[in-house]
Amino acid sequence: MQPSSVQNTVTQGQLLLLAISFLTRVPVPLNFTVTGAHLNQASRYFALVGLLLGVLLALLYSIFQLLLPPSISVLLMMAVGLLLTGAFHEDGWADVWDGFGGGWQVEQKLAIMKDSRLGTYGAAALFIILLVKFQSLLLLSESLLSVLSAIVIGQCLSRAVATSLIFSMDYVSADASAKVKPLAMHLSVTSLATLLLTAATLLVSLIAVGVLLWQTAFILIAVLLILRVIMIRWFKQQLAGYTGDCLGAAQQLSEVVIYLTLVSLL
């Protein structure tokens, strides 16, 4: 009865703080004992955390570009983003490529992904995705509104897509008790609806203020839905489910695809 009682005392504001604490290095007060159930509930705010990060990074870029060339401004903004998140998702992206590229059996892949060392596959994948991000944002920086909206959309929608995978797949691990930190392993219908509502509210708001065309928003949604199907099939084929690294990789891939889609539409 005690864990249930503790869980019931946690407010939505505290769950948001937990989401911020989990996805970033920003120090926030957590005045309660965190459980897996709390993290499952907090996952509904992962897209909102992405939105907050996107707004902050867009603001920093707008300041940088007043004093520096676009290329340096993009690099500095990306560097701040890595510092704020502790390269959390980038680490997952690299681990996935190391595991999928270097392992034959599921157990081998999981063991490689859990290894803290960076392999050739992971290093190459990390270099490529950071370079694609940089080049895409640099092209979008020809229009200040375009690059600022791209940053916010990329950070928010990519986390919505990645987190939504929890709803459609099972968590897999060679040793579930060996996880270094808790992981959201269940996404309720309410949490999924909150994720989608956050993403939809952002797109509708940008359309309403004239920053984003509704056609562009429709294409983005269609592309991300297709990408989501592809990632689910990919992870199921490789692992028969997902790990925390898979969610990080999904966030990174979704973010890059958003930027590339916006570049292609320009």
Short mmCIF file of N, CA, C and O in Angstrom, two decimals, residues 56-187:
data_model
loop_
_atom_site.label_atom_id
_atom_site.label_comp_id
_atom_site.label_asym_id
_atom_site.label_seq_id
_atom_site.Cartn_x
_atom_site.Cartn_y
_atom_site.Cartn_z
N LEU A 56 14.56 27.00 -26.09
CA LEU A 56 15.81 27.52 -25.52
C LEU A 56 16.92 27.55 -26.55
O LEU A 56 17.65 28.55 -26.68
N LEU A 57 17.07 26.47 -27.32
CA LEU A 57 18.12 26.41 -28.34
C LEU A 57 17.85 27.42 -29.46
O LEU A 57 18.80 28.03 -29.98
N ALA A 58 16.59 27.59 -29.83
CA ALA A 58 16.25 28.58 -30.85
C ALA A 58 16.59 29.99 -30.37
O ALA A 58 17.10 30.82 -31.13
N LEU A 59 16.31 30.25 -29.11
CA LEU A 59 16.64 31.55 -28.53
C LEU A 59 18.15 31.78 -28.53
O LEU A 59 18.63 32.87 -28.89
N LEU A 60 18.91 30.76 -28.16
CA LEU A 60 20.36 30.88 -28.15
C LEU A 60 20.90 31.10 -29.56
O LEU A 60 21.81 31.93 -29.76
N TYR A 61 20.34 30.39 -30.54
CA TYR A 61 20.79 30.59 -31.92
C TYR A 61 20.51 32.01 -32.37
O TYR A 61 21.35 32.64 -33.03
N SER A 62 19.34 32.54 -32.04
CA SER A 62 18.98 33.90 -32.46
C SER A 62 19.94 34.92 -31.86
O SER A 62 20.21 35.96 -32.48
N ILE A 63 20.48 34.63 -30.68
CA ILE A 63 21.47 35.52 -30.06
C ILE A 63 22.83 35.35 -30.72
O ILE A 63 23.51 36.34 -31.05
N PHE A 64 23.24 34.09 -30.93
CA PHE A 64 24.53 33.82 -31.55
C PHE A 64 24.65 34.47 -32.93
O PHE A 64 25.68 35.05 -33.27
N GLN A 65 23.56 34.39 -33.73
CA GLN A 65 23.64 34.85 -35.11
C GLN A 65 23.72 36.38 -35.21
O GLN A 65 24.01 36.91 -36.28
N LEU A 66 23.43 37.07 -34.12
CA LEU A 66 23.60 38.52 -34.12
C LEU A 66 25.07 38.92 -34.11
O LEU A 66 25.43 40.01 -34.55
N LEU A 67 25.92 38.01 -33.61
CA LEU A 67 27.33 38.32 -33.44
C LEU A 67 28.25 37.48 -34.32
O LEU A 67 29.39 37.88 -34.58
N LEU A 68 27.77 36.33 -34.78
CA LEU A 68 28.63 35.36 -35.45
C LEU A 68 28.01 34.89 -36.75
O LEU A 68 26.79 35.01 -36.94
N PRO A 69 28.82 34.32 -37.65
CA PRO A 69 28.28 33.75 -38.89
C PRO A 69 27.34 32.58 -38.60
O PRO A 69 27.45 31.94 -37.54
N PRO A 70 26.44 32.27 -39.54
CA PRO A 70 25.49 31.18 -39.32
C PRO A 70 26.15 29.84 -39.00
O PRO A 70 25.65 29.10 -38.15
N SER A 71 27.26 29.51 -39.67
CA SER A 71 27.90 28.22 -39.45
C SER A 71 28.37 28.07 -38.01
O SER A 71 28.15 27.02 -37.37
N ILE A 72 29.00 29.09 -37.47
CA ILE A 72 29.47 29.04 -36.09
C ILE A 72 28.28 29.06 -35.12
O ILE A 72 28.30 28.38 -34.09
N SER A 73 27.27 29.82 -35.46
CA SER A 73 26.07 29.88 -34.61
C SER A 73 25.40 28.51 -34.50
O SER A 73 24.98 28.10 -33.42
N VAL A 74 25.32 27.80 -35.63
CA VAL A 74 24.73 26.46 -35.62
C VAL A 74 25.57 25.51 -34.77
O VAL A 74 25.05 24.74 -33.96
N LEU A 75 26.90 25.58 -34.94
CA LEU A 75 27.78 24.71 -34.16
C LEU A 75 27.66 24.97 -32.67
O LEU A 75 27.59 24.03 -31.86
N LEU A 76 27.65 26.24 -32.29
CA LEU A 76 27.53 26.57 -30.88
C LEU A 76 26.18 26.12 -30.32
O LEU A 76 26.10 25.61 -29.19
N MET A 77 25.13 26.30 -31.09
CA MET A 77 23.81 25.87 -30.64
C MET A 77 23.77 24.36 -30.46
O MET A 77 23.23 23.85 -29.47
N MET A 78 24.36 23.61 -31.39
CA MET A 78 24.43 22.16 -31.28
C MET A 78 25.24 21.75 -30.06
O MET A 78 24.88 20.79 -29.35
N ALA A 79 26.33 22.46 -29.81
CA ALA A 79 27.18 22.15 -28.65
C ALA A 79 26.42 22.35 -27.34
O ALA A 79 26.50 21.53 -26.42
N VAL A 80 25.67 23.44 -27.27
CA VAL A 80 24.87 23.69 -26.07
C VAL A 80 23.81 22.60 -25.90
O VAL A 80 23.56 22.14 -24.78
N GLY A 81 23.23 22.18 -27.01
CA GLY A 81 22.24 21.10 -26.94
C GLY A 81 22.84 19.81 -26.39
O GLY A 81 22.22 19.12 -25.58
N LEU A 82 24.07 19.50 -26.81
CA LEU A 82 24.74 18.30 -26.30
C LEU A 82 25.03 18.43 -24.81
O LEU A 82 24.91 17.45 -24.06
N LEU A 83 25.41 19.62 -24.39
CA LEU A 83 25.68 19.84 -22.96
C LEU A 83 24.40 19.73 -22.14
O LEU A 83 24.40 19.15 -21.05
N LEU A 84 23.31 20.29 -22.65
CA LEU A 84 22.04 20.27 -21.91
C LEU A 84 21.49 18.86 -21.73
O LEU A 84 20.90 18.54 -20.69
N THR A 85 21.68 18.02 -22.74
CA THR A 85 21.14 16.66 -22.69
C THR A 85 22.17 15.63 -22.28
O THR A 85 21.82 14.45 -22.09
N GLY A 86 23.43 16.02 -22.17
CA GLY A 86 24.47 15.05 -21.89
C GLY A 86 24.67 14.07 -23.03
O GLY A 86 25.12 12.94 -22.81
N ALA A 87 24.36 14.51 -24.25
CA ALA A 87 24.45 13.64 -25.44
C ALA A 87 23.70 12.32 -25.21
O ALA A 87 24.09 11.26 -25.68
N PHE A 88 22.59 12.42 -24.48
CA PHE A 88 21.80 11.25 -24.07
C PHE A 88 21.33 10.45 -25.28
O PHE A 88 21.52 9.23 -25.37
N HIS A 89 20.70 11.13 -26.23
CA HIS A 89 20.15 10.43 -27.39
C HIS A 89 21.24 10.06 -28.39
O HIS A 89 21.16 9.01 -29.04
N GLU A 90 22.25 10.91 -28.52
CA GLU A 90 23.37 10.60 -29.42
C GLU A 90 24.09 9.33 -29.00
O GLU A 90 24.54 8.54 -29.83
N ASP A 91 24.20 9.13 -27.68
CA ASP A 91 24.82 7.91 -27.16
C ASP A 91 24.01 6.67 -27.57
O ASP A 91 24.58 5.65 -27.96
N GLY A 92 22.69 6.79 -27.51
CA GLY A 92 21.84 5.68 -27.93
C GLY A 92 21.98 5.39 -29.41
O GLY A 92 22.02 4.22 -29.83
N TRP A 93 22.06 6.44 -30.21
CA TRP A 93 22.25 6.29 -31.65
C TRP A 93 23.53 5.51 -31.96
O TRP A 93 23.52 4.57 -32.75
N ALA A 94 24.64 5.90 -31.31
CA ALA A 94 25.92 5.24 -31.55
C ALA A 94 25.88 3.79 -31.06
O ALA A 94 26.37 2.88 -31.75
N ASP A 95 25.28 3.54 -29.89
CA ASP A 95 25.21 2.18 -29.35
C ASP A 95 24.39 1.26 -30.25
O ASP A 95 24.73 0.08 -30.41
N VAL A 96 23.31 1.79 -30.80
CA VAL A 96 22.47 0.97 -31.69
C VAL A 96 23.27 0.52 -32.90
O VAL A 96 23.23 -0.67 -33.29
N TRP A 97 24.03 1.42 -33.51
CA TRP A 97 24.79 1.04 -34.70
C TRP A 97 25.94 0.10 -34.36
O TRP A 97 26.27 -0.79 -35.16
N ASP A 98 26.55 0.29 -33.20
CA ASP A 98 27.57 -0.67 -32.77
C ASP A 98 26.97 -2.05 -32.57
O ASP A 98 27.52 -3.06 -33.02
N GLY A 99 25.82 -2.10 -31.88
CA GLY A 99 25.19 -3.38 -31.60
C GLY A 99 24.65 -4.07 -32.83
O GLY A 99 24.90 -5.26 -33.06
N PHE A 100 23.93 -3.33 -33.65
CA PHE A 100 23.33 -3.93 -34.84
C PHE A 100 24.40 -4.29 -35.88
O PHE A 100 24.24 -5.26 -36.61
N GLY A 101 25.47 -3.50 -35.91
CA GLY A 101 26.51 -3.76 -36.89
C GLY A 101 27.49 -4.83 -36.46
O GLY A 101 28.06 -5.54 -37.31
N GLY A 102 27.71 -4.97 -35.15
CA GLY A 102 28.74 -5.89 -34.68
C GLY A 102 28.23 -7.19 -34.12
O GLY A 102 29.03 -8.11 -33.89
N GLY A 103 26.93 -7.32 -33.89
CA GLY A 103 26.40 -8.54 -33.31
C GLY A 103 25.58 -9.36 -34.29
O GLY A 103 24.93 -8.80 -35.18
N TRP A 104 25.62 -10.70 -34.11
CA TRP A 104 24.84 -11.58 -34.96
C TRP A 104 23.56 -12.03 -34.27
O TRP A 104 22.49 -12.01 -34.87
N GLN A 105 23.68 -12.43 -33.02
CA GLN A 105 22.52 -12.85 -32.25
C GLN A 105 22.02 -11.71 -31.38
O GLN A 105 22.74 -10.75 -31.11
N VAL A 106 20.76 -11.81 -30.94
CA VAL A 106 20.17 -10.76 -30.12
C VAL A 106 21.00 -10.52 -28.86
O VAL A 106 21.26 -9.38 -28.47
N GLU A 107 21.44 -11.61 -28.23
CA GLU A 107 22.23 -11.48 -27.01
C GLU A 107 23.53 -10.74 -27.26
O GLU A 107 23.97 -9.93 -26.43
N GLN A 108 24.17 -11.01 -28.40
CA GLN A 108 25.41 -10.31 -28.74
C GLN A 108 25.16 -8.82 -28.96
O GLN A 108 25.93 -7.98 -28.50
N LYS A 109 24.08 -8.51 -29.65
CA LYS A 109 23.75 -7.11 -29.92
C LYS A 109 23.49 -6.35 -28.63
O LYS A 109 23.97 -5.22 -28.44
N LEU A 110 22.73 -6.96 -27.72
CA LEU A 110 22.43 -6.32 -26.45
C LEU A 110 23.69 -6.11 -25.62
O LEU A 110 23.86 -5.08 -24.97
N ALA A 111 24.59 -7.09 -25.65
CA ALA A 111 25.85 -6.97 -24.90
C ALA A 111 26.71 -5.85 -25.44
O ALA A 111 27.31 -5.07 -24.68
N ILE A 112 26.79 -5.75 -26.76
CA ILE A 112 27.59 -4.68 -27.38
C ILE A 112 26.98 -3.32 -27.08
O ILE A 112 27.69 -2.36 -26.78
N MET A 113 25.67 -3.22 -27.14
CA MET A 113 24.99 -1.94 -26.90
C MET A 113 25.19 -1.47 -25.45
O MET A 113 25.19 -0.27 -25.19
N LYS A 114 25.35 -2.44 -24.53
CA LYS A 114 25.54 -2.08 -23.13
C LYS A 114 26.98 -1.71 -22.82
O LYS A 114 27.27 -1.09 -21.80
N ASP A 115 27.90 -2.06 -23.74
CA ASP A 115 29.33 -1.74 -23.56
C ASP A 115 29.53 -0.23 -23.67
O ASP A 115 29.05 0.39 -24.61
N SER A 116 30.26 0.35 -22.74
CA SER A 116 30.46 1.81 -22.74
C SER A 116 31.45 2.27 -23.79
O SER A 116 31.52 3.46 -24.11
N ARG A 117 32.20 1.34 -24.37
CA ARG A 117 33.18 1.72 -25.39
C ARG A 117 32.49 2.00 -26.73
O ARG A 117 31.51 1.37 -27.07
N LEU A 118 33.07 2.96 -27.47
CA LEU A 118 32.52 3.33 -28.77
C LEU A 118 33.26 2.60 -29.87
O LEU A 118 34.49 2.65 -29.96
N GLY A 119 32.49 1.90 -30.72
CA GLY A 119 33.09 1.15 -31.81
C GLY A 119 33.09 1.92 -33.12
O GLY A 119 32.61 3.05 -33.21
N THR A 120 33.59 1.28 -34.16
CA THR A 120 33.71 1.92 -35.47
C THR A 120 32.34 2.26 -36.05
O THR A 120 32.13 3.36 -36.58
N TYR A 121 31.40 1.32 -35.96
CA TYR A 121 30.06 1.58 -36.48
C TYR A 121 29.44 2.80 -35.78
O TYR A 121 28.87 3.69 -36.42
N GLY A 122 29.53 2.80 -34.46
CA GLY A 122 28.93 3.88 -33.69
C GLY A 122 29.58 5.22 -33.96
O GLY A 122 28.90 6.24 -34.10
N ALA A 123 30.91 5.23 -34.05
CA ALA A 123 31.64 6.48 -34.30
C ALA A 123 31.28 7.05 -35.67
O ALA A 123 31.05 8.26 -35.82
N ALA A 124 31.23 6.16 -36.67
CA ALA A 124 30.89 6.62 -38.02
C ALA A 124 29.46 7.15 -38.07
O ALA A 124 29.19 8.20 -38.67
N ALA A 125 28.53 6.41 -37.45
CA ALA A 125 27.13 6.84 -37.45
C ALA A 125 26.96 8.17 -36.73
O ALA A 125 26.19 9.03 -37.16
N LEU A 126 27.67 8.35 -35.62
CA LEU A 126 27.58 9.59 -34.85
C LEU A 126 28.13 10.76 -35.66
O LEU A 126 27.53 11.85 -35.69
N PHE A 127 29.27 10.55 -36.31
CA PHE A 127 29.86 11.61 -37.13
C PHE A 127 28.91 12.02 -38.26
O PHE A 127 28.68 13.21 -38.50
N ILE A 128 28.32 11.02 -38.92
CA ILE A 128 27.45 11.31 -40.07
C ILE A 128 26.21 12.07 -39.63
O ILE A 128 25.82 13.07 -40.24
N ILE A 129 25.56 11.63 -38.54
CA ILE A 129 24.30 12.27 -38.16
C ILE A 129 24.53 13.69 -37.66
O ILE A 129 23.72 14.58 -37.91
N LEU A 130 25.64 13.93 -36.95
CA LEU A 130 25.94 15.29 -36.51
C LEU A 130 26.25 16.19 -37.70
O LEU A 130 25.85 17.36 -37.73
N LEU A 131 26.94 15.63 -38.69
CA LEU A 131 27.26 16.41 -39.89
C LEU A 131 26.00 16.74 -40.68
O LEU A 131 25.85 17.88 -41.17
N VAL A 132 25.09 15.77 -40.79
CA VAL A 132 23.84 16.02 -41.51
C VAL A 132 23.00 17.07 -40.78
O VAL A 132 22.39 17.96 -41.40
N LYS A 133 22.96 17.00 -39.46
CA LYS A 133 22.25 18.02 -38.67
C LYS A 133 22.83 19.40 -38.95
O LYS A 133 22.09 20.36 -39.20
N PHE A 134 24.15 19.48 -38.86
CA PHE A 134 24.81 20.78 -39.05
C PHE A 134 24.52 21.34 -40.43
O PHE A 134 24.13 22.51 -40.58
N GLN A 135 24.69 20.53 -41.46
CA GLN A 135 24.51 21.01 -42.83
C GLN A 135 23.05 21.38 -43.09
O GLN A 135 22.76 22.39 -43.76
N SER A 136 22.12 20.60 -42.56
CA SER A 136 20.69 20.89 -42.76
C SER A 136 20.30 22.21 -42.10
O SER A 136 19.63 23.06 -42.71
N LEU A 137 20.73 22.40 -40.85
CA LEU A 137 20.40 23.64 -40.14
C LEU A 137 21.09 24.83 -40.78
O LEU A 137 20.55 25.94 -40.79
N LEU A 138 22.28 24.61 -41.32
CA LEU A 138 22.99 25.71 -42.00
C LEU A 138 22.22 26.15 -43.24
O LEU A 138 22.08 27.35 -43.51
N LEU A 139 21.69 25.19 -44.00
CA LEU A 139 20.88 25.54 -45.17
C LEU A 139 19.60 26.25 -44.76
O LEU A 139 19.17 27.21 -45.40
N LEU A 140 18.99 25.79 -43.68
CA LEU A 140 17.76 26.41 -43.20
C LEU A 140 18.01 27.80 -42.63
O LEU A 140 17.09 28.63 -42.56
N SER A 141 19.25 28.09 -42.23
CA SER A 141 19.57 29.37 -41.60
C SER A 141 19.53 30.54 -42.58
O SER A 141 19.66 31.70 -42.18
N GLU A 142 19.34 30.25 -43.88
CA GLU A 142 19.17 31.33 -44.85
C GLU A 142 17.94 32.17 -44.52
O GLU A 142 17.84 33.33 -44.91
N SER A 143 16.99 31.56 -43.82
CA SER A 143 15.83 32.28 -43.30
C SER A 143 15.79 32.08 -41.79
O SER A 143 15.75 30.93 -41.32
N LEU A 144 15.83 33.17 -41.04
CA LEU A 144 15.87 33.06 -39.58
C LEU A 144 14.64 32.34 -39.05
O LEU A 144 14.75 31.46 -38.18
N LEU A 145 13.46 32.67 -39.57
CA LEU A 145 12.24 32.01 -39.10
C LEU A 145 12.26 30.52 -39.42
O LEU A 145 11.78 29.71 -38.62
N SER A 146 12.82 30.17 -40.57
CA SER A 146 12.86 28.77 -40.97
C SER A 146 13.72 27.95 -40.02
O SER A 146 13.32 26.86 -39.57
N VAL A 147 14.90 28.45 -39.70
CA VAL A 147 15.80 27.68 -38.84
C VAL A 147 15.28 27.64 -37.40
O VAL A 147 15.39 26.61 -36.73
N LEU A 148 14.70 28.74 -36.92
CA LEU A 148 14.19 28.75 -35.55
C LEU A 148 13.02 27.78 -35.40
O LEU A 148 12.95 27.02 -34.42
N SER A 149 12.10 27.80 -36.37
CA SER A 149 10.96 26.87 -36.30
C SER A 149 11.43 25.43 -36.47
O SER A 149 10.88 24.52 -35.83
N ALA A 150 12.44 25.21 -37.31
CA ALA A 150 12.97 23.86 -37.52
C ALA A 150 13.56 23.31 -36.22
O ALA A 150 13.37 22.13 -35.89
N ILE A 151 14.29 24.13 -35.50
CA ILE A 151 14.89 23.69 -34.24
C ILE A 151 13.81 23.27 -33.25
O ILE A 151 13.90 22.21 -32.62
N VAL A 152 12.78 24.10 -33.10
CA VAL A 152 11.72 23.80 -32.15
C VAL A 152 10.94 22.56 -32.58
O VAL A 152 10.68 21.66 -31.77
N ILE A 153 10.58 22.48 -33.86
CA ILE A 153 9.84 21.32 -34.36
C ILE A 153 10.67 20.05 -34.22
O ILE A 153 10.16 19.01 -33.79
N GLY A 154 11.94 20.14 -34.59
CA GLY A 154 12.81 18.96 -34.53
C GLY A 154 12.94 18.41 -33.13
O GLY A 154 12.86 17.19 -32.92
N GLN A 155 13.14 19.28 -32.15
CA GLN A 155 13.32 18.83 -30.78
C GLN A 155 12.03 18.24 -30.20
O GLN A 155 12.06 17.24 -29.48
N CYS A 156 10.91 18.83 -30.51
CA CYS A 156 9.62 18.39 -29.94
C CYS A 156 9.10 17.13 -30.62
O CYS A 156 8.84 16.11 -29.96
N LEU A 157 8.93 17.17 -31.93
CA LEU A 157 8.31 16.06 -32.64
C LEU A 157 9.17 14.80 -32.61
O LEU A 157 8.64 13.68 -32.58
N SER A 158 10.49 14.95 -32.62
CA SER A 158 11.36 13.77 -32.59
C SER A 158 11.19 12.99 -31.30
O SER A 158 11.20 11.76 -31.28
N ARG A 159 10.99 13.71 -30.18
CA ARG A 159 10.78 13.03 -28.90
C ARG A 159 9.39 12.43 -28.81
O ARG A 159 9.20 11.41 -28.16
N ALA A 160 8.43 13.07 -29.46
CA ALA A 160 7.09 12.49 -29.50
C ALA A 160 7.10 11.16 -30.26
O ALA A 160 6.51 10.17 -29.82
N VAL A 161 7.78 11.14 -31.40
CA VAL A 161 7.86 9.91 -32.20
C VAL A 161 8.60 8.83 -31.44
O VAL A 161 8.14 7.68 -31.35
N ALA A 162 9.77 9.16 -30.89
CA ALA A 162 10.58 8.16 -30.19
C ALA A 162 9.83 7.58 -29.00
O ALA A 162 9.80 6.35 -28.80
N THR A 163 9.21 8.43 -28.19
CA THR A 163 8.49 7.95 -27.00
C THR A 163 7.29 7.11 -27.38
O THR A 163 6.93 6.16 -26.68
N SER A 164 6.65 7.44 -28.50
CA SER A 164 5.46 6.69 -28.92
C SER A 164 5.78 5.24 -29.25
O SER A 164 4.88 4.38 -29.25
N LEU A 165 7.05 4.93 -29.52
CA LEU A 165 7.42 3.55 -29.83
C LEU A 165 7.18 2.63 -28.64
O LEU A 165 6.95 1.43 -28.82
N ILE A 166 7.25 3.19 -27.43
CA ILE A 166 7.02 2.38 -26.23
C ILE A 166 5.62 1.78 -26.26
O ILE A 166 5.39 0.67 -25.77
N PHE A 167 4.68 2.50 -26.86
CA PHE A 167 3.28 2.05 -26.92
C PHE A 167 3.12 0.85 -27.83
O PHE A 167 2.19 0.05 -27.64
N SER A 168 4.03 0.71 -28.81
CA SER A 168 3.83 -0.30 -29.86
C SER A 168 4.79 -1.48 -29.78
O SER A 168 4.65 -2.42 -30.58
N MET A 169 5.76 -1.45 -28.85
CA MET A 169 6.74 -2.53 -28.79
C MET A 169 6.99 -2.96 -27.36
O MET A 169 6.66 -2.24 -26.41
N ASP A 170 7.62 -4.12 -27.22
CA ASP A 170 8.01 -4.64 -25.91
C ASP A 170 9.46 -4.28 -25.60
O ASP A 170 10.30 -4.21 -26.51
N TYR A 171 9.72 -4.07 -24.33
CA TYR A 171 11.09 -3.80 -23.91
C TYR A 171 11.87 -5.12 -23.86
O TYR A 171 11.37 -6.13 -23.39
N VAL A 172 13.10 -5.11 -24.36
CA VAL A 172 13.95 -6.30 -24.34
C VAL A 172 15.27 -5.98 -23.67
O VAL A 172 15.81 -4.87 -23.80
N SER A 173 15.80 -6.96 -22.94
CA SER A 173 17.09 -6.80 -22.29
C SER A 173 17.63 -8.16 -21.93
O SER A 173 16.87 -9.07 -21.56
N ALA A 174 18.95 -8.31 -22.07
CA ALA A 174 19.58 -9.56 -21.67
C ALA A 174 19.47 -9.76 -20.17
O ALA A 174 19.42 -10.88 -19.67
N ASP A 175 19.44 -8.65 -19.44
CA ASP A 175 19.32 -8.71 -17.98
C ASP A 175 18.60 -7.45 -17.54
O ASP A 175 19.23 -6.41 -17.34
N ALA A 176 17.27 -7.49 -17.43
CA ALA A 176 16.48 -6.31 -17.12
C ALA A 176 16.88 -5.69 -15.79
O ALA A 176 16.72 -4.49 -15.59
N SER A 177 17.42 -6.51 -14.86
CA SER A 177 17.79 -5.98 -13.55
C SER A 177 19.10 -5.22 -13.59
O SER A 177 19.49 -4.60 -12.60
N ALA A 178 19.81 -5.26 -14.73
CA ALA A 178 21.13 -4.64 -14.81
C ALA A 178 21.07 -3.23 -15.38
O ALA A 178 22.10 -2.64 -15.66
N LYS A 179 19.88 -2.68 -15.59
CA LYS A 179 19.77 -1.34 -16.13
C LYS A 179 20.43 -0.34 -15.18
O LYS A 179 20.25 -0.39 -13.97
N VAL A 180 21.22 0.59 -15.73
CA VAL A 180 21.91 1.58 -14.93
C VAL A 180 20.94 2.58 -14.35
O VAL A 180 21.08 3.04 -13.23
N LYS A 181 19.92 2.95 -15.12
CA LYS A 181 18.93 3.91 -14.64
C LYS A 181 17.54 3.46 -15.07
O LYS A 181 17.41 2.66 -16.01
N PRO A 182 16.50 3.94 -14.42
CA PRO A 182 15.15 3.51 -14.79
C PRO A 182 14.83 3.88 -16.23
O PRO A 182 15.41 4.80 -16.80
N LEU A 183 13.91 3.15 -16.82
CA LEU A 183 13.49 3.41 -18.19
C LEU A 183 11.98 3.28 -18.27
O LEU A 183 11.40 2.39 -17.66
N ALA A 184 11.37 4.20 -19.01
CA ALA A 184 9.93 4.10 -19.23
C ALA A 184 9.66 2.85 -20.08
O ALA A 184 10.18 2.74 -21.18
N MET A 185 8.89 1.94 -19.54
CA MET A 185 8.65 0.67 -20.23
C MET A 185 7.18 0.46 -20.56
O MET A 185 6.81 -0.58 -21.09
N HIS A 186 6.34 1.43 -20.22
CA HIS A 186 4.92 1.32 -20.53
C HIS A 186 4.37 2.72 -20.81
O HIS A 186 4.68 3.67 -20.09
N LEU A 187 3.59 2.81 -21.88
CA LEU A 187 2.99 4.09 -22.25
C LEU A 187 1.49 3.90 -22.34
O LEU A 187 1.00 3.16 -23.19
#
